[in-house]
Short mmCIF file of C-alpha atoms and ligand atoms in Angstrom, two decimals:
data_model
loop_
_atom_site.label_atom_id
_atom_site.label_comp_id
_atom_site.label_asym_id
_atom_site.label_seq_id
_atom_site.Cartn_x
_atom_site.Cartn_y
_atom_site.Cartn_z
CA MET A 71 6.21 -21.46 1.47
CA ILE A 72 6.67 -17.80 0.66
CA ASP A 73 9.44 -15.70 2.20
CA LEU A 74 8.43 -12.04 2.63
CA TYR A 75 11.18 -9.45 3.05
CA THR A 76 9.59 -6.32 4.44
CA TRP A 77 9.47 -3.39 6.83
CA THR A 78 6.75 -1.35 8.59
CA THR A 79 5.96 0.93 5.65
CA PRO A 80 2.99 1.34 3.29
CA ASN A 81 4.65 -0.68 0.52
CA GLY A 82 5.59 -3.45 2.92
CA ARG A 83 2.12 -3.57 4.43
CA LYS A 84 0.44 -3.96 1.03
CA VAL A 85 1.94 -7.43 0.71
CA SER A 86 1.61 -8.54 4.34
CA ILE A 87 -2.06 -7.52 4.25
CA MET A 88 -2.57 -9.52 1.05
CA LEU A 89 -0.83 -12.61 2.48
CA GLU A 90 -2.99 -12.34 5.60
CA GLU A 91 -6.13 -11.97 3.47
CA LEU A 92 -5.12 -15.06 1.46
CA GLY A 93 -4.44 -16.99 4.66
CA VAL A 94 -1.43 -18.73 3.12
CA PRO A 95 1.68 -19.63 5.11
CA TYR A 96 4.60 -17.23 4.84
CA SER A 97 7.79 -16.39 6.71
CA THR A 98 8.67 -12.81 7.45
CA HIS A 99 12.19 -11.40 7.24
CA SER A 100 12.76 -7.89 8.59
CA ILE A 101 14.71 -5.54 6.36
CA ASP A 102 15.25 -2.48 8.54
CA ILE A 103 15.53 0.30 5.97
CA SER A 104 16.55 2.81 8.67
CA LYS A 105 19.72 0.72 9.15
CA GLY A 106 20.45 0.31 5.43
CA GLU A 107 19.62 -3.40 5.37
CA GLN A 108 18.00 -2.91 1.93
CA PHE A 109 21.52 -2.63 0.51
CA ALA A 110 22.74 -6.01 1.82
CA PRO A 111 24.12 -8.13 -1.05
CA GLU A 112 21.90 -11.11 -0.12
CA PHE A 113 18.75 -8.94 -0.33
CA LEU A 114 19.85 -7.35 -3.63
CA LYS A 115 19.78 -10.80 -5.24
CA ILE A 116 15.97 -10.73 -5.12
CA ALA A 117 15.47 -6.94 -4.87
CA PRO A 118 18.02 -5.31 -7.18
CA ASN A 119 16.32 -1.91 -6.74
CA ASN A 120 17.18 -2.04 -2.99
CA ARG A 121 13.63 -1.33 -1.89
CA ILE A 122 11.28 -3.39 0.24
CA PRO A 123 9.16 -5.47 -0.06
CA ALA A 124 10.23 -8.55 -2.02
CA ILE A 125 9.10 -12.15 -1.98
CA MET A 126 10.62 -15.53 -2.73
CA ASP A 127 8.10 -18.26 -3.53
CA HIS A 128 9.84 -21.58 -2.90
CA GLU A 129 6.97 -23.53 -4.49
CA THR A 130 7.57 -21.97 -7.91
CA GLY A 131 11.15 -20.70 -7.57
CA ILE A 132 9.92 -17.18 -8.47
CA SER A 133 11.29 -14.14 -6.64
CA LEU A 134 9.78 -10.69 -7.14
CA MET A 135 10.31 -7.09 -6.17
CA GLU A 136 7.79 -4.25 -6.85
CA THR A 137 4.46 -4.47 -5.04
CA GLY A 138 2.34 -4.19 -8.20
CA ALA A 139 4.05 -7.25 -9.66
CA ILE A 140 3.95 -9.13 -6.33
CA MET A 141 0.21 -8.51 -5.85
CA LEU A 142 -0.68 -9.48 -9.41
CA TYR A 143 1.44 -12.63 -9.00
CA LEU A 144 -0.28 -13.63 -5.76
CA ALA A 145 -3.73 -12.82 -7.18
CA GLU A 146 -3.11 -15.06 -10.18
CA LYS A 147 -1.47 -17.83 -8.18
CA TYR A 148 -4.32 -18.11 -5.68
CA GLY A 149 -7.16 -16.98 -7.96
CA ARG A 150 -8.33 -14.27 -5.54
CA PHE A 151 -8.67 -10.50 -5.18
CA LEU A 152 -8.55 -9.66 -8.90
CA PRO A 153 -12.01 -9.25 -10.46
CA GLU A 154 -12.87 -11.26 -13.54
CA GLY A 155 -13.67 -10.17 -17.10
CA ASP A 156 -13.66 -6.47 -17.97
CA ASP A 157 -13.48 -5.55 -14.28
CA LYS A 158 -10.01 -7.04 -14.14
CA TRP A 159 -8.85 -4.09 -16.22
CA SER A 160 -10.40 -1.48 -13.97
CA ALA A 161 -8.61 -3.15 -11.04
CA ILE A 162 -5.31 -3.03 -12.92
CA GLU A 163 -5.99 0.54 -14.09
CA TRP A 164 -6.46 1.74 -10.51
CA LEU A 165 -3.57 -0.39 -9.27
CA MET A 166 -1.35 1.46 -11.75
CA TRP A 167 -2.86 4.74 -10.51
CA GLN A 168 -1.73 3.77 -7.02
CA MET A 169 1.73 2.66 -8.18
CA GLY A 170 2.39 5.72 -10.36
CA GLY A 171 0.50 8.37 -8.38
CA VAL A 172 -0.47 7.69 -4.78
CA GLY A 173 2.73 5.87 -3.74
CA PRO A 174 5.30 8.26 -5.22
CA MET A 175 3.39 11.47 -4.37
CA PHE A 176 2.39 10.54 -0.81
CA GLY A 177 5.95 9.29 -0.30
CA GLN A 178 7.26 12.74 -1.20
CA VAL A 179 4.80 14.35 1.24
CA HIS A 180 6.22 12.13 3.98
CA HIS A 181 9.75 13.12 2.95
CA PHE A 182 9.25 16.88 2.70
CA VAL A 183 6.34 17.61 5.08
CA LYS A 184 6.76 15.02 7.84
CA TYR A 185 10.55 14.62 7.95
CA ASN A 186 12.10 17.70 6.31
CA ARG A 187 9.72 20.58 6.90
CA GLY A 188 11.25 23.93 6.08
CA GLN A 189 13.81 22.55 3.62
CA SER A 190 11.76 23.36 0.52
CA SER A 191 8.45 25.19 0.63
CA TYR A 192 8.07 24.54 -3.11
CA ALA A 193 8.30 20.76 -2.63
CA GLU A 194 6.01 20.83 0.43
CA GLU A 195 3.36 22.73 -1.50
CA ARG A 196 3.77 20.78 -4.73
CA TYR A 197 3.47 17.32 -3.15
CA SER A 198 0.79 18.29 -0.61
CA ASN A 199 -1.35 19.72 -3.41
CA GLU A 200 -0.78 16.62 -5.49
CA ALA A 201 -1.75 14.40 -2.53
CA LYS A 202 -4.95 16.42 -2.01
CA ARG A 203 -5.74 16.11 -5.71
CA LEU A 204 -5.31 12.31 -5.50
CA TYR A 205 -7.53 12.15 -2.38
CA GLY A 206 -10.14 14.06 -4.40
CA VAL A 207 -9.86 11.62 -7.30
CA LEU A 208 -10.33 8.67 -4.93
CA ASN A 209 -13.24 10.40 -3.18
CA THR A 210 -14.99 10.81 -6.53
CA ARG A 211 -14.24 7.21 -7.55
CA LEU A 212 -15.81 5.98 -4.28
CA LYS A 213 -18.96 8.11 -4.66
CA ASP A 214 -21.20 5.18 -5.62
CA ARG A 215 -18.86 2.32 -4.75
CA ILE A 216 -17.70 0.59 -1.60
CA PHE A 217 -14.41 -0.61 -3.17
CA ILE A 218 -12.17 0.93 -5.83
CA ALA A 219 -12.62 -1.67 -8.59
CA GLY A 220 -14.97 -4.47 -9.53
CA ALA A 221 -18.53 -4.91 -10.67
CA GLU A 222 -21.46 -2.72 -9.64
CA ARG A 223 -20.58 -1.15 -6.26
CA GLY A 224 -17.16 -2.77 -6.28
CA GLU A 225 -15.41 -5.79 -4.88
CA TYR A 226 -12.48 -5.88 -2.47
CA SER A 227 -9.32 -6.36 -4.52
CA ILE A 228 -5.57 -5.89 -4.68
CA THR A 229 -6.31 -2.30 -5.71
CA ASP A 230 -7.79 -1.53 -2.29
CA MET A 231 -4.99 -3.40 -0.52
CA ALA A 232 -2.38 -1.40 -2.45
CA THR A 233 -3.98 1.99 -1.78
CA TRP A 234 -5.17 1.60 1.82
CA PRO A 235 -1.73 1.50 3.53
CA TRP A 236 -0.84 4.85 1.92
CA VAL A 237 -4.08 6.39 3.16
CA SER A 238 -3.35 4.96 6.62
CA ARG A 239 -0.63 7.63 6.84
CA PHE A 240 -3.22 10.42 6.52
CA GLU A 241 -1.89 12.07 9.71
CA TRP A 242 1.64 12.29 8.28
CA GLN A 243 0.12 13.88 5.17
CA GLU A 244 -1.86 16.38 7.31
CA ILE A 245 -5.02 15.17 5.62
CA ASP A 246 -8.37 15.44 7.39
CA LEU A 247 -10.34 12.46 6.12
CA ASN A 248 -13.56 14.34 6.95
CA ASP A 249 -12.79 16.43 3.84
CA TYR A 250 -13.04 13.20 1.79
CA PRO A 251 -16.04 11.39 3.31
CA ASN A 252 -16.18 8.57 0.76
CA VAL A 253 -12.49 7.86 1.31
CA LYS A 254 -13.06 7.95 5.07
CA ASP A 255 -15.88 5.36 4.89
CA TRP A 256 -13.79 3.13 2.60
CA TYR A 257 -10.75 3.51 4.85
CA VAL A 258 -12.64 2.50 7.99
CA ARG A 259 -14.39 -0.40 6.20
CA ILE A 260 -11.00 -1.86 5.28
CA ALA A 261 -9.28 -0.97 8.57
CA GLU A 262 -11.84 -3.10 10.41
CA ARG A 263 -10.90 -6.27 8.52
CA PRO A 264 -9.01 -8.68 10.83
CA ALA A 265 -6.50 -9.57 8.09
CA VAL A 266 -5.73 -5.89 7.58
CA GLN A 267 -5.22 -5.43 11.32
CA ARG A 268 -2.80 -8.38 11.32
CA GLY A 269 -0.97 -7.40 8.13
CA TYR A 270 -0.45 -3.89 9.46
CA GLN A 271 1.70 -5.26 12.31
CA VAL A 272 4.20 -7.07 10.05
CA PRO A 273 7.13 -7.39 10.57
CA LYS A 274 6.49 -5.94 14.03
CA TYR A 275 4.10 -3.82 16.04
CA ILE A 276 4.76 -0.08 15.81
CA THR A 277 1.37 1.58 16.32
CA LYS A 278 -2.29 0.65 16.26
CA VAL A 279 -4.01 1.07 12.89
CA PRO A 280 -4.72 4.82 12.77
CA MET A 281 -8.44 5.61 12.87
CA PRO A 282 -9.90 8.96 11.74
N1 LIG B 93 7.69 0.88 -6.36
C1 LIG B 93 8.20 0.12 -5.24
C2 LIG B 93 8.51 1.07 -4.11
C3 LIG B 93 9.18 0.38 -2.95
C4 LIG B 93 9.70 1.40 -1.93
O1 LIG B 93 9.86 2.57 -2.23
N2 LIG B 93 9.93 0.92 -0.70
C5 LIG B 93 10.46 1.80 0.32
C6 LIG B 93 9.70 1.62 1.62
S1 LIG B 93 7.97 2.06 1.47
C7 LIG B 93 11.92 1.46 0.59
O2 LIG B 93 12.31 0.32 0.54
N3 LIG B 93 12.75 2.46 0.87
C8 LIG B 93 14.14 2.24 1.14
C9 LIG B 93 15.01 3.38 0.72
O3 LIG B 93 14.49 4.45 0.42
O4 LIG B 93 16.24 3.18 0.69
C10 LIG B 93 7.16 -0.93 -4.84
O5 LIG B 93 5.98 -0.70 -5.06
O6 LIG B 93 7.55 -2.01 -4.33
#
């Protein structure tokens, strides 16, 4: 059994969506980051960076923080959602793009544009422009593909599951998905998956999956 420590955020949803896609049993533990629960000593034992999500796999005794590591671990353990051969590397390449680009930059847009508008016009402009650039990169990547990585037109992988929850906050980012039609099609394709709908509502229901 896997214990998932999470909250209703893009990083948390990456892992709950993957666990739902895998269809494996897991127990959810809410870590309410608005109440500072990410700093509790018990949580820090498995998540020393005091960020959600984290997992504890009681079958193997392995605990992990950092969504990139968690998703690669689950993909290897269950033999799913990571393409084989050379395509594995394009999946990892774009997973790292998400981890190093989309997550941190979109996160800053949420911080400065959604929650602290007016505090720093430089930061608002800098991170909004960076987010738009990243949407453009993804739109180009999806020009002839239905998923981000994988053979031919692509195959659904951890790379999509890692990126999609950040795009699901397009309204917070003041992004009109009609400006990025390939991203919009990809977003809707994934949003319609039942496992994604379920994983989005972990650890609790906040809103419906946003649709453009
Ligand atoms: N690189 C980390 C980022 C995790 C992260 O930033 N999580 C946020 C929620 S999306 C968090 O726990 N924030 C708590 C805080 O800022 O104190 C990962 O991919 O797991």
